């Protein structure tokens, strides 16, 4: 999974932790049975147990998310997302906000597995329909669209709105800058990405994005400096070969 998708879920992972506490405090019927199934049973059997437990909770949507959090804690994001998708049809959401939070959670869960990117996009789209001004959804949805070469114009619109709602956040500036990069608007991208680096100088990914943008306008020295900084910050994460080759070609 790319660092970009991990970065977008930092706040969300804290939410997972709070849901684990919720799940433990409520002690849904069959908790031990679920953990045993996760460790010993096949995927469908795990989903069956999860469905039974989720429907016994006091709060419809929260019970489902608490059960999904257990699956996530055991590294089964695939089952968590499938479970949440299946259960959505049976939930009586109290209001649009609760429905939006639910689908945002599904999207965030999907982001923990690089193979579930399309599921994340679908979930965020539903979350956005319910909560059109949720800055987390706007940023995450827009960033993934940009990072996966999706609709770059939509990615910009989403990330721009996130920046308007929460101005000055390095993560959001990076997302908008990356969308601008995908649109080929490199000067504007650099402006956002420079501000993002200033706000979060320890993010290798922001520096990588800035290096890529510099390379496009033939700022070779600046591109190489930022790429080298990114590599020092996360030597095992940065896939520098393609960008380094592009920088070298532009000499």
Short mmCIF file of N, CA and C in Angstrom, two decimals, residues 61-244:
data_model
loop_
_atom_site.label_atom_id
_atom_site.label_comp_id
_atom_site.label_asym_id
_atom_site.label_seq_id
_atom_site.Cartn_x
_atom_site.Cartn_y
_atom_site.Cartn_z
N UNK A 61 -25.72 1.06 13.76
CA UNK A 61 -24.54 1.37 12.96
C UNK A 61 -23.26 1.17 13.76
N UNK A 62 -23.24 1.65 15.00
CA UNK A 62 -22.03 1.51 15.82
C UNK A 62 -21.68 0.06 16.09
N UNK A 63 -22.68 -0.79 16.26
CA UNK A 63 -22.41 -2.21 16.49
C UNK A 63 -21.70 -2.82 15.30
N UNK A 64 -22.15 -2.46 14.10
CA UNK A 64 -21.50 -2.98 12.89
C UNK A 64 -20.06 -2.50 12.79
N UNK A 65 -19.85 -1.22 13.08
CA UNK A 65 -18.49 -0.68 13.00
C UNK A 65 -17.59 -1.27 14.07
N UNK A 66 -18.14 -1.54 15.25
CA UNK A 66 -17.35 -2.15 16.31
C UNK A 66 -16.90 -3.55 15.91
N UNK A 67 -17.81 -4.32 15.32
CA UNK A 67 -17.46 -5.67 14.86
C UNK A 67 -16.40 -5.58 13.76
N UNK A 68 -16.58 -4.65 12.84
CA UNK A 68 -15.61 -4.49 11.75
C UNK A 68 -14.24 -4.12 12.30
N UNK A 69 -14.21 -3.36 13.39
CA UNK A 69 -12.94 -2.97 13.99
C UNK A 69 -12.17 -4.18 14.49
N UNK A 70 -12.89 -5.17 14.98
CA UNK A 70 -12.22 -6.40 15.41
C UNK A 70 -11.57 -7.08 14.20
N UNK A 71 -12.28 -7.14 13.10
CA UNK A 71 -11.72 -7.72 11.88
C UNK A 71 -10.48 -6.95 11.43
N UNK A 72 -10.55 -5.63 11.53
CA UNK A 72 -9.41 -4.80 11.15
C UNK A 72 -8.22 -5.03 12.07
N UNK A 73 -8.51 -5.22 13.35
CA UNK A 73 -7.43 -5.44 14.32
C UNK A 73 -6.67 -6.73 14.01
N UNK A 74 -7.34 -7.66 13.37
CA UNK A 74 -6.70 -8.92 12.98
C UNK A 74 -6.19 -8.89 11.53
N UNK A 75 -6.16 -7.70 10.95
CA UNK A 75 -5.61 -7.56 9.60
C UNK A 75 -6.52 -8.04 8.49
N UNK A 76 -7.82 -8.13 8.75
CA UNK A 76 -8.75 -8.61 7.73
C UNK A 76 -9.61 -7.46 7.21
N UNK A 77 -8.97 -6.49 6.61
CA UNK A 77 -9.70 -5.36 6.04
C UNK A 77 -10.65 -5.83 4.94
N UNK A 78 -10.24 -6.86 4.21
CA UNK A 78 -11.09 -7.38 3.14
C UNK A 78 -12.43 -7.85 3.68
N UNK A 79 -12.38 -8.59 4.78
CA UNK A 79 -13.62 -9.08 5.38
C UNK A 79 -14.40 -7.94 6.05
N UNK A 80 -13.68 -7.00 6.65
CA UNK A 80 -14.35 -5.88 7.30
C UNK A 80 -15.17 -5.08 6.30
N UNK A 81 -14.59 -4.80 5.14
CA UNK A 81 -15.29 -4.02 4.12
C UNK A 81 -16.46 -4.81 3.53
N UNK A 82 -16.25 -6.09 3.26
CA UNK A 82 -17.34 -6.92 2.75
C UNK A 82 -18.48 -6.99 3.76
N UNK A 83 -18.13 -7.17 5.02
CA UNK A 83 -19.12 -7.24 6.09
C UNK A 83 -19.92 -5.94 6.17
N UNK A 84 -19.24 -4.80 6.17
CA UNK A 84 -19.92 -3.52 6.28
C UNK A 84 -20.80 -3.25 5.06
N UNK A 85 -20.32 -3.61 3.88
CA UNK A 85 -21.14 -3.47 2.67
C UNK A 85 -22.42 -4.29 2.77
N UNK A 86 -22.27 -5.53 3.21
CA UNK A 86 -23.43 -6.43 3.32
C UNK A 86 -24.43 -5.94 4.36
N UNK A 87 -23.91 -5.47 5.48
CA UNK A 87 -24.78 -5.07 6.60
C UNK A 87 -25.50 -3.75 6.36
N UNK A 88 -24.98 -2.92 5.46
CA UNK A 88 -25.55 -1.59 5.26
C UNK A 88 -27.03 -1.64 4.92
N UNK A 89 -27.43 -2.66 4.17
CA UNK A 89 -28.83 -2.77 3.75
C UNK A 89 -29.77 -3.02 4.92
N UNK A 90 -29.25 -3.55 6.01
CA UNK A 90 -30.10 -3.89 7.16
C UNK A 90 -30.13 -2.80 8.23
N UNK A 91 -29.31 -1.78 8.06
CA UNK A 91 -29.20 -0.73 9.09
C UNK A 91 -30.26 0.35 8.88
N UNK A 92 -30.89 0.73 9.95
CA UNK A 92 -31.84 1.85 9.93
C UNK A 92 -31.10 3.08 10.48
N UNK A 93 -30.48 3.81 9.58
CA UNK A 93 -29.72 4.98 10.01
C UNK A 93 -30.64 6.04 10.60
N UNK A 94 -30.19 6.65 11.68
CA UNK A 94 -31.00 7.65 12.36
C UNK A 94 -31.13 8.93 11.54
N UNK A 95 -30.08 9.27 10.82
CA UNK A 95 -30.07 10.49 10.03
C UNK A 95 -28.96 10.40 8.98
N UNK A 96 -28.86 11.43 8.16
CA UNK A 96 -27.85 11.43 7.09
C UNK A 96 -26.44 11.42 7.65
N UNK A 97 -26.24 12.14 8.75
CA UNK A 97 -24.89 12.20 9.32
C UNK A 97 -24.42 10.81 9.76
N UNK A 98 -25.30 10.06 10.41
CA UNK A 98 -24.91 8.72 10.84
C UNK A 98 -24.58 7.84 9.63
N UNK A 99 -25.37 7.98 8.58
CA UNK A 99 -25.10 7.21 7.37
C UNK A 99 -23.77 7.63 6.75
N UNK A 100 -23.51 8.93 6.74
CA UNK A 100 -22.26 9.42 6.19
C UNK A 100 -21.05 8.94 6.98
N UNK A 101 -21.16 8.97 8.30
CA UNK A 101 -20.07 8.49 9.16
C UNK A 101 -19.81 7.02 8.91
N UNK A 102 -20.88 6.27 8.72
CA UNK A 102 -20.74 4.83 8.46
C UNK A 102 -19.95 4.60 7.18
N UNK A 103 -20.33 5.27 6.10
CA UNK A 103 -19.65 5.05 4.82
C UNK A 103 -18.24 5.63 4.81
N UNK A 104 -18.04 6.69 5.58
CA UNK A 104 -16.67 7.19 5.73
C UNK A 104 -15.80 6.14 6.41
N UNK A 105 -16.37 5.48 7.40
CA UNK A 105 -15.65 4.41 8.09
C UNK A 105 -15.32 3.27 7.13
N UNK A 106 -16.27 2.93 6.27
CA UNK A 106 -16.01 1.87 5.28
C UNK A 106 -14.85 2.28 4.37
N UNK A 107 -14.88 3.51 3.91
CA UNK A 107 -13.80 3.99 3.06
C UNK A 107 -12.46 3.97 3.77
N UNK A 108 -12.46 4.42 5.01
CA UNK A 108 -11.22 4.44 5.79
C UNK A 108 -10.70 3.02 6.02
N UNK A 109 -11.61 2.10 6.28
CA UNK A 109 -11.21 0.70 6.47
C UNK A 109 -10.59 0.15 5.19
N UNK A 110 -11.19 0.49 4.06
CA UNK A 110 -10.67 0.00 2.78
C UNK A 110 -9.27 0.55 2.50
N UNK A 111 -8.99 1.74 2.99
CA UNK A 111 -7.68 2.35 2.73
C UNK A 111 -6.54 1.62 3.43
N UNK A 112 -6.85 0.76 4.37
CA UNK A 112 -5.78 0.03 5.05
C UNK A 112 -5.29 -1.16 4.23
N UNK A 113 -5.90 -1.39 3.08
CA UNK A 113 -5.51 -2.50 2.20
C UNK A 113 -5.43 -1.96 0.78
N UNK A 114 -4.25 -2.00 0.18
CA UNK A 114 -4.07 -1.42 -1.15
C UNK A 114 -4.92 -2.09 -2.22
N UNK A 115 -5.39 -3.30 -1.94
CA UNK A 115 -6.22 -4.00 -2.91
C UNK A 115 -7.68 -3.59 -2.88
N UNK A 116 -8.02 -2.67 -1.97
CA UNK A 116 -9.42 -2.28 -1.79
C UNK A 116 -9.67 -0.83 -2.20
N UNK A 117 -8.83 -0.31 -3.07
CA UNK A 117 -8.94 1.10 -3.45
C UNK A 117 -10.29 1.42 -4.07
N UNK A 118 -10.78 0.56 -4.94
CA UNK A 118 -12.07 0.82 -5.59
C UNK A 118 -13.20 0.80 -4.57
N UNK A 119 -13.09 -0.07 -3.58
CA UNK A 119 -14.09 -0.10 -2.51
C UNK A 119 -14.06 1.20 -1.72
N UNK A 120 -12.86 1.72 -1.49
CA UNK A 120 -12.73 2.99 -0.77
C UNK A 120 -13.39 4.12 -1.55
N UNK A 121 -13.14 4.17 -2.84
CA UNK A 121 -13.73 5.22 -3.67
C UNK A 121 -15.26 5.15 -3.64
N UNK A 122 -15.80 3.95 -3.75
CA UNK A 122 -17.25 3.77 -3.74
C UNK A 122 -17.84 4.20 -2.41
N UNK A 123 -17.16 3.85 -1.33
CA UNK A 123 -17.64 4.19 0.01
C UNK A 123 -17.59 5.70 0.23
N UNK A 124 -16.50 6.33 -0.18
CA UNK A 124 -16.39 7.77 0.00
C UNK A 124 -17.43 8.52 -0.83
N UNK A 125 -17.75 7.99 -1.99
CA UNK A 125 -18.78 8.62 -2.81
C UNK A 125 -20.12 8.62 -2.07
N UNK A 126 -20.44 7.51 -1.43
CA UNK A 126 -21.69 7.44 -0.66
C UNK A 126 -21.63 8.33 0.57
N UNK A 127 -20.46 8.38 1.21
CA UNK A 127 -20.30 9.25 2.38
C UNK A 127 -20.49 10.71 1.99
N UNK A 128 -19.96 11.08 0.83
CA UNK A 128 -20.04 12.46 0.38
C UNK A 128 -21.48 12.85 0.06
N UNK A 129 -22.26 11.91 -0.43
CA UNK A 129 -23.67 12.19 -0.70
C UNK A 129 -24.41 12.55 0.58
N UNK A 130 -24.03 11.90 1.67
CA UNK A 130 -24.69 12.15 2.95
C UNK A 130 -24.08 13.33 3.69
N UNK A 131 -22.77 13.55 3.51
CA UNK A 131 -22.07 14.62 4.22
C UNK A 131 -21.20 15.41 3.23
N UNK A 132 -21.82 16.26 2.41
CA UNK A 132 -21.08 16.95 1.35
C UNK A 132 -20.03 17.94 1.84
N UNK A 133 -20.06 18.28 3.12
CA UNK A 133 -19.09 19.23 3.65
C UNK A 133 -18.15 18.60 4.67
N UNK A 134 -18.00 17.30 4.64
CA UNK A 134 -17.09 16.63 5.57
C UNK A 134 -15.67 16.70 5.00
N UNK A 135 -14.81 17.44 5.68
CA UNK A 135 -13.47 17.69 5.12
C UNK A 135 -12.63 16.43 5.03
N UNK A 136 -12.83 15.48 5.93
CA UNK A 136 -12.08 14.23 5.87
C UNK A 136 -12.44 13.43 4.62
N UNK A 137 -13.72 13.34 4.34
CA UNK A 137 -14.17 12.62 3.15
C UNK A 137 -13.69 13.34 1.89
N UNK A 138 -13.84 14.64 1.87
CA UNK A 138 -13.41 15.42 0.71
C UNK A 138 -11.93 15.20 0.42
N UNK A 139 -11.11 15.27 1.46
CA UNK A 139 -9.67 15.11 1.27
C UNK A 139 -9.31 13.69 0.84
N UNK A 140 -9.80 12.71 1.58
CA UNK A 140 -9.43 11.32 1.28
C UNK A 140 -9.91 10.88 -0.10
N UNK A 141 -11.15 11.21 -0.40
CA UNK A 141 -11.73 10.84 -1.70
C UNK A 141 -10.94 11.52 -2.82
N UNK A 142 -10.70 12.82 -2.67
CA UNK A 142 -9.98 13.54 -3.71
C UNK A 142 -8.55 13.06 -3.88
N UNK A 143 -7.88 12.78 -2.77
CA UNK A 143 -6.50 12.33 -2.86
C UNK A 143 -6.41 10.99 -3.58
N UNK A 144 -7.29 10.06 -3.24
CA UNK A 144 -7.24 8.75 -3.89
C UNK A 144 -7.51 8.87 -5.38
N UNK A 145 -8.48 9.70 -5.75
CA UNK A 145 -8.74 9.92 -7.17
C UNK A 145 -7.49 10.40 -7.89
N UNK A 146 -6.79 11.35 -7.28
CA UNK A 146 -5.58 11.87 -7.91
C UNK A 146 -4.48 10.82 -7.94
N UNK A 147 -4.30 10.13 -6.84
CA UNK A 147 -3.18 9.20 -6.72
C UNK A 147 -3.34 7.96 -7.60
N UNK A 148 -4.59 7.64 -7.96
CA UNK A 148 -4.84 6.46 -8.79
C UNK A 148 -5.15 6.85 -10.24
N UNK A 149 -4.82 8.09 -10.59
CA UNK A 149 -5.06 8.59 -11.96
C UNK A 149 -6.53 8.53 -12.34
N UNK A 150 -7.37 8.89 -11.38
CA UNK A 150 -8.80 8.97 -11.65
C UNK A 150 -9.16 10.33 -12.23
N UNK A 151 -10.34 10.81 -11.94
CA UNK A 151 -10.82 12.09 -12.46
C UNK A 151 -10.07 13.22 -11.75
N UNK A 152 -9.06 13.77 -12.40
CA UNK A 152 -8.21 14.78 -11.77
C UNK A 152 -8.97 16.07 -11.48
N UNK A 153 -9.89 16.44 -12.36
CA UNK A 153 -10.66 17.66 -12.13
C UNK A 153 -11.54 17.52 -10.89
N UNK A 154 -12.19 16.37 -10.76
CA UNK A 154 -13.00 16.12 -9.57
C UNK A 154 -12.11 16.06 -8.33
N UNK A 155 -10.95 15.45 -8.47
CA UNK A 155 -10.00 15.38 -7.35
C UNK A 155 -9.64 16.78 -6.87
N UNK A 156 -9.41 17.69 -7.82
CA UNK A 156 -9.09 19.07 -7.44
C UNK A 156 -10.27 19.72 -6.74
N UNK A 157 -11.47 19.57 -7.28
CA UNK A 157 -12.65 20.19 -6.67
C UNK A 157 -12.84 19.72 -5.23
N UNK A 158 -12.65 18.42 -5.02
CA UNK A 158 -12.84 17.86 -3.68
C UNK A 158 -11.77 18.36 -2.72
N UNK A 159 -10.52 18.28 -3.14
CA UNK A 159 -9.43 18.68 -2.24
C UNK A 159 -9.41 20.20 -2.03
N UNK A 160 -9.84 20.94 -3.03
CA UNK A 160 -9.92 22.39 -2.87
C UNK A 160 -10.95 22.76 -1.82
N UNK A 161 -12.08 22.06 -1.84
CA UNK A 161 -13.11 22.32 -0.84
C UNK A 161 -12.62 21.94 0.55
N UNK A 162 -11.88 20.84 0.64
CA UNK A 162 -11.31 20.44 1.93
C UNK A 162 -10.38 21.52 2.45
N UNK A 163 -9.56 22.09 1.56
CA UNK A 163 -8.64 23.16 1.96
C UNK A 163 -9.40 24.42 2.40
N UNK A 164 -10.52 24.68 1.76
CA UNK A 164 -11.32 25.84 2.15
C UNK A 164 -11.94 25.64 3.53
N UNK A 165 -12.34 24.41 3.81
CA UNK A 165 -12.96 24.11 5.10
C UNK A 165 -11.94 24.06 6.22
N UNK A 166 -10.73 23.59 5.91
CA UNK A 166 -9.65 23.49 6.90
C UNK A 166 -8.37 24.08 6.31
N UNK A 167 -8.32 25.41 6.21
CA UNK A 167 -7.17 26.05 5.55
C UNK A 167 -5.87 25.83 6.30
N UNK A 168 -4.80 25.66 5.53
CA UNK A 168 -3.47 25.60 6.11
C UNK A 168 -2.99 24.23 6.52
N UNK A 169 -3.81 23.20 6.43
CA UNK A 169 -3.38 21.86 6.82
C UNK A 169 -2.44 21.29 5.76
N UNK A 170 -1.27 20.86 6.19
CA UNK A 170 -0.27 20.37 5.24
C UNK A 170 -0.79 19.19 4.43
N UNK A 171 -1.48 18.27 5.09
CA UNK A 171 -2.00 17.09 4.40
C UNK A 171 -2.96 17.48 3.29
N UNK A 172 -3.83 18.44 3.57
CA UNK A 172 -4.82 18.84 2.58
C UNK A 172 -4.17 19.65 1.45
N UNK A 173 -3.19 20.47 1.80
CA UNK A 173 -2.45 21.20 0.76
C UNK A 173 -1.73 20.24 -0.16
N UNK A 174 -1.16 19.19 0.42
CA UNK A 174 -0.49 18.17 -0.39
C UNK A 174 -1.48 17.49 -1.33
N UNK A 175 -2.66 17.16 -0.81
CA UNK A 175 -3.67 16.50 -1.64
C UNK A 175 -4.08 17.39 -2.81
N UNK A 176 -4.33 18.66 -2.51
CA UNK A 176 -4.71 19.58 -3.60
C UNK A 176 -3.56 19.78 -4.57
N UNK A 177 -2.35 19.88 -4.03
CA UNK A 177 -1.19 20.03 -4.90
C UNK A 177 -1.00 18.84 -5.82
N UNK A 178 -1.27 17.64 -5.29
CA UNK A 178 -1.13 16.44 -6.10
C UNK A 178 -2.21 16.38 -7.18
N UNK A 179 -3.41 16.86 -6.86
CA UNK A 179 -4.47 16.93 -7.86
C UNK A 179 -4.09 17.93 -8.96
N UNK A 180 -3.52 19.06 -8.57
CA UNK A 180 -3.07 20.05 -9.55
C UNK A 180 -1.96 19.47 -10.43
N UNK A 181 -1.08 18.71 -9.82
CA UNK A 181 -0.02 18.04 -10.58
C UNK A 181 -0.62 17.12 -11.63
N UNK A 182 -1.64 16.36 -11.25
CA UNK A 182 -2.27 15.43 -12.19
C UNK A 182 -2.99 16.18 -13.31
N UNK A 183 -3.39 17.42 -13.03
CA UNK A 183 -4.02 18.25 -14.06
C UNK A 183 -2.99 18.92 -14.97
N UNK A 184 -1.72 18.78 -14.62
CA UNK A 184 -0.68 19.41 -15.42
C UNK A 184 -0.44 20.87 -15.06
N UNK A 185 -1.01 21.32 -13.94
CA UNK A 185 -0.84 22.71 -13.50
C UNK A 185 0.31 22.76 -12.50
N UNK A 186 1.51 22.63 -13.01
CA UNK A 186 2.67 22.38 -12.15
C UNK A 186 3.06 23.57 -11.29
N UNK A 187 2.95 24.78 -11.81
CA UNK A 187 3.31 25.95 -11.00
C UNK A 187 2.39 26.08 -9.78
N UNK A 188 1.10 25.89 -10.01
CA UNK A 188 0.15 25.95 -8.89
C UNK A 188 0.36 24.79 -7.94
N UNK A 189 0.69 23.64 -8.49
CA UNK A 189 0.96 22.48 -7.64
C UNK A 189 2.15 22.76 -6.73
N UNK A 190 3.20 23.33 -7.30
CA UNK A 190 4.40 23.63 -6.51
C UNK A 190 4.09 24.60 -5.38
N UNK A 191 3.25 25.57 -5.65
CA UNK A 191 2.87 26.54 -4.61
C UNK A 191 2.24 25.83 -3.42
N UNK A 192 1.30 24.93 -3.69
CA UNK A 192 0.66 24.17 -2.61
C UNK A 192 1.65 23.24 -1.93
N UNK A 193 2.45 22.56 -2.71
CA UNK A 193 3.36 21.55 -2.16
C UNK A 193 4.48 22.19 -1.34
N UNK A 194 4.93 23.37 -1.74
CA UNK A 194 5.92 24.09 -0.93
C UNK A 194 5.32 24.46 0.42
N UNK A 195 4.07 24.92 0.41
CA UNK A 195 3.40 25.26 1.66
C UNK A 195 3.20 24.02 2.52
N UNK A 196 2.91 22.89 1.87
CA UNK A 196 2.72 21.64 2.60
C UNK A 196 4.02 21.19 3.25
N UNK A 197 5.13 21.30 2.53
CA UNK A 197 6.44 20.95 3.09
C UNK A 197 6.76 21.83 4.28
N UNK A 198 6.44 23.10 4.17
CA UNK A 198 6.68 24.02 5.29
C UNK A 198 5.87 23.60 6.51
N UNK A 199 4.64 23.14 6.27
CA UNK A 199 3.79 22.72 7.38
C UNK A 199 4.16 21.37 7.95
N UNK A 200 4.71 20.49 7.12
CA UNK A 200 5.09 19.14 7.58
C UNK A 200 6.39 18.73 6.89
N UNK A 201 7.52 19.24 7.38
CA UNK A 201 8.80 18.96 6.72
C UNK A 201 9.29 17.53 6.86
N UNK A 202 8.65 16.73 7.69
CA UNK A 202 9.10 15.35 7.90
C UNK A 202 8.34 14.34 7.04
N UNK A 203 7.42 14.81 6.21
CA UNK A 203 6.65 13.90 5.35
C UNK A 203 7.43 13.61 4.08
N UNK A 204 7.85 12.36 3.93
CA UNK A 204 8.60 12.00 2.72
C UNK A 204 7.71 12.12 1.49
N UNK A 205 6.44 11.83 1.67
CA UNK A 205 5.56 11.82 0.50
C UNK A 205 5.34 13.22 -0.06
N UNK A 206 5.17 14.20 0.82
CA UNK A 206 5.00 15.56 0.33
C UNK A 206 6.25 15.99 -0.44
N UNK A 207 7.41 15.64 0.09
CA UNK A 207 8.66 16.00 -0.59
C UNK A 207 8.77 15.26 -1.93
N UNK A 208 8.30 14.03 -1.97
CA UNK A 208 8.32 13.28 -3.23
C UNK A 208 7.42 13.97 -4.26
N UNK A 209 6.24 14.37 -3.83
CA UNK A 209 5.33 15.07 -4.74
C UNK A 209 5.96 16.37 -5.24
N UNK A 210 6.61 17.10 -4.34
CA UNK A 210 7.25 18.35 -4.73
C UNK A 210 8.38 18.09 -5.73
N UNK A 211 9.13 17.04 -5.51
CA UNK A 211 10.20 16.67 -6.44
C UNK A 211 9.62 16.37 -7.83
N UNK A 212 8.51 15.64 -7.85
CA UNK A 212 7.88 15.31 -9.13
C UNK A 212 7.42 16.56 -9.86
N UNK A 213 6.85 17.51 -9.11
CA UNK A 213 6.39 18.76 -9.73
C UNK A 213 7.56 19.59 -10.23
N UNK A 214 8.62 19.68 -9.44
CA UNK A 214 9.81 20.41 -9.88
C UNK A 214 10.36 19.81 -11.18
N UNK A 215 10.36 18.49 -11.24
CA UNK A 215 10.90 17.82 -12.42
C UNK A 215 10.14 18.20 -13.69
N UNK A 216 8.84 18.37 -13.56
CA UNK A 216 8.02 18.68 -14.73
C UNK A 216 8.33 20.05 -15.33
N UNK A 217 8.82 20.98 -14.50
CA UNK A 217 9.15 22.30 -15.03
C UNK A 217 10.67 22.48 -15.15
N UNK A 218 11.36 21.33 -15.10
CA UNK A 218 12.80 21.27 -15.33
C UNK A 218 13.62 22.00 -14.27
N UNK A 219 13.11 22.02 -13.05
CA UNK A 219 13.91 22.49 -11.91
C UNK A 219 14.67 21.27 -11.40
N UNK A 220 15.70 20.90 -12.14
CA UNK A 220 16.39 19.63 -11.89
C UNK A 220 17.04 19.58 -10.50
N UNK A 221 17.75 20.64 -10.16
CA UNK A 221 18.45 20.65 -8.87
C UNK A 221 17.48 20.55 -7.72
N UNK A 222 16.41 21.35 -7.77
CA UNK A 222 15.41 21.34 -6.70
C UNK A 222 14.72 19.97 -6.62
N UNK A 223 14.44 19.39 -7.78
CA UNK A 223 13.79 18.09 -7.81
C UNK A 223 14.67 17.03 -7.15
N UNK A 224 15.93 17.05 -7.49
CA UNK A 224 16.85 16.05 -6.93
C UNK A 224 17.01 16.23 -5.41
N UNK A 225 17.09 17.48 -4.97
CA UNK A 225 17.22 17.75 -3.53
C UNK A 225 16.02 17.20 -2.77
N UNK A 226 14.82 17.48 -3.27
CA UNK A 226 13.61 17.02 -2.57
C UNK A 226 13.49 15.50 -2.62
N UNK A 227 13.86 14.91 -3.74
CA UNK A 227 13.79 13.45 -3.84
C UNK A 227 14.78 12.80 -2.87
N UNK A 228 15.96 13.35 -2.78
CA UNK A 228 16.95 12.80 -1.85
C UNK A 228 16.50 12.95 -0.40
N UNK A 229 15.84 14.06 -0.08
CA UNK A 229 15.30 14.24 1.27
C UNK A 229 14.21 13.21 1.55
N UNK A 230 13.36 12.98 0.55
CA UNK A 230 12.30 11.97 0.71
C UNK A 230 12.90 10.60 0.96
N UNK A 231 13.94 10.27 0.23
CA UNK A 231 14.59 8.97 0.37
C UNK A 231 15.25 8.82 1.74
N UNK A 232 15.80 9.91 2.27
CA UNK A 232 16.40 9.84 3.60
C UNK A 232 15.34 9.67 4.68
N UNK A 233 14.19 10.29 4.48
CA UNK A 233 13.11 10.19 5.46
C UNK A 233 12.49 8.80 5.49
N UNK A 234 12.41 8.15 4.34
CA UNK A 234 11.76 6.83 4.27
C UNK A 234 12.44 6.00 3.20
N UNK A 235 13.65 5.53 3.46
CA UNK A 235 14.41 4.80 2.42
C UNK A 235 13.73 3.54 1.92
N UNK A 236 12.88 2.93 2.73
CA UNK A 236 12.22 1.69 2.30
C UNK A 236 10.89 1.94 1.61
N UNK A 237 10.40 3.17 1.70
CA UNK A 237 9.08 3.48 1.15
C UNK A 237 9.13 4.14 -0.22
N UNK A 238 10.17 4.91 -0.45
CA UNK A 238 10.23 5.71 -1.67
C UNK A 238 10.65 4.86 -2.86
N UNK A 239 9.78 4.81 -3.87
CA UNK A 239 10.13 4.17 -5.14
C UNK A 239 10.66 5.27 -6.05
N UNK A 240 11.96 5.46 -6.02
CA UNK A 240 12.56 6.64 -6.65
C UNK A 240 13.02 6.41 -8.09
N UNK A 241 13.00 5.18 -8.57
CA UNK A 241 13.63 4.88 -9.86
C UNK A 241 13.03 5.68 -11.01
N UNK A 242 11.69 5.66 -11.12
CA UNK A 242 11.06 6.34 -12.26
C UNK A 242 11.30 7.84 -12.21
N UNK A 243 11.13 8.43 -11.02
CA UNK A 243 11.31 9.87 -10.91
C UNK A 243 12.77 10.26 -11.12
N UNK A 244 13.69 9.49 -10.58
CA UNK A 244 15.10 9.79 -10.78
C UNK A 244 15.47 9.71 -12.26
#
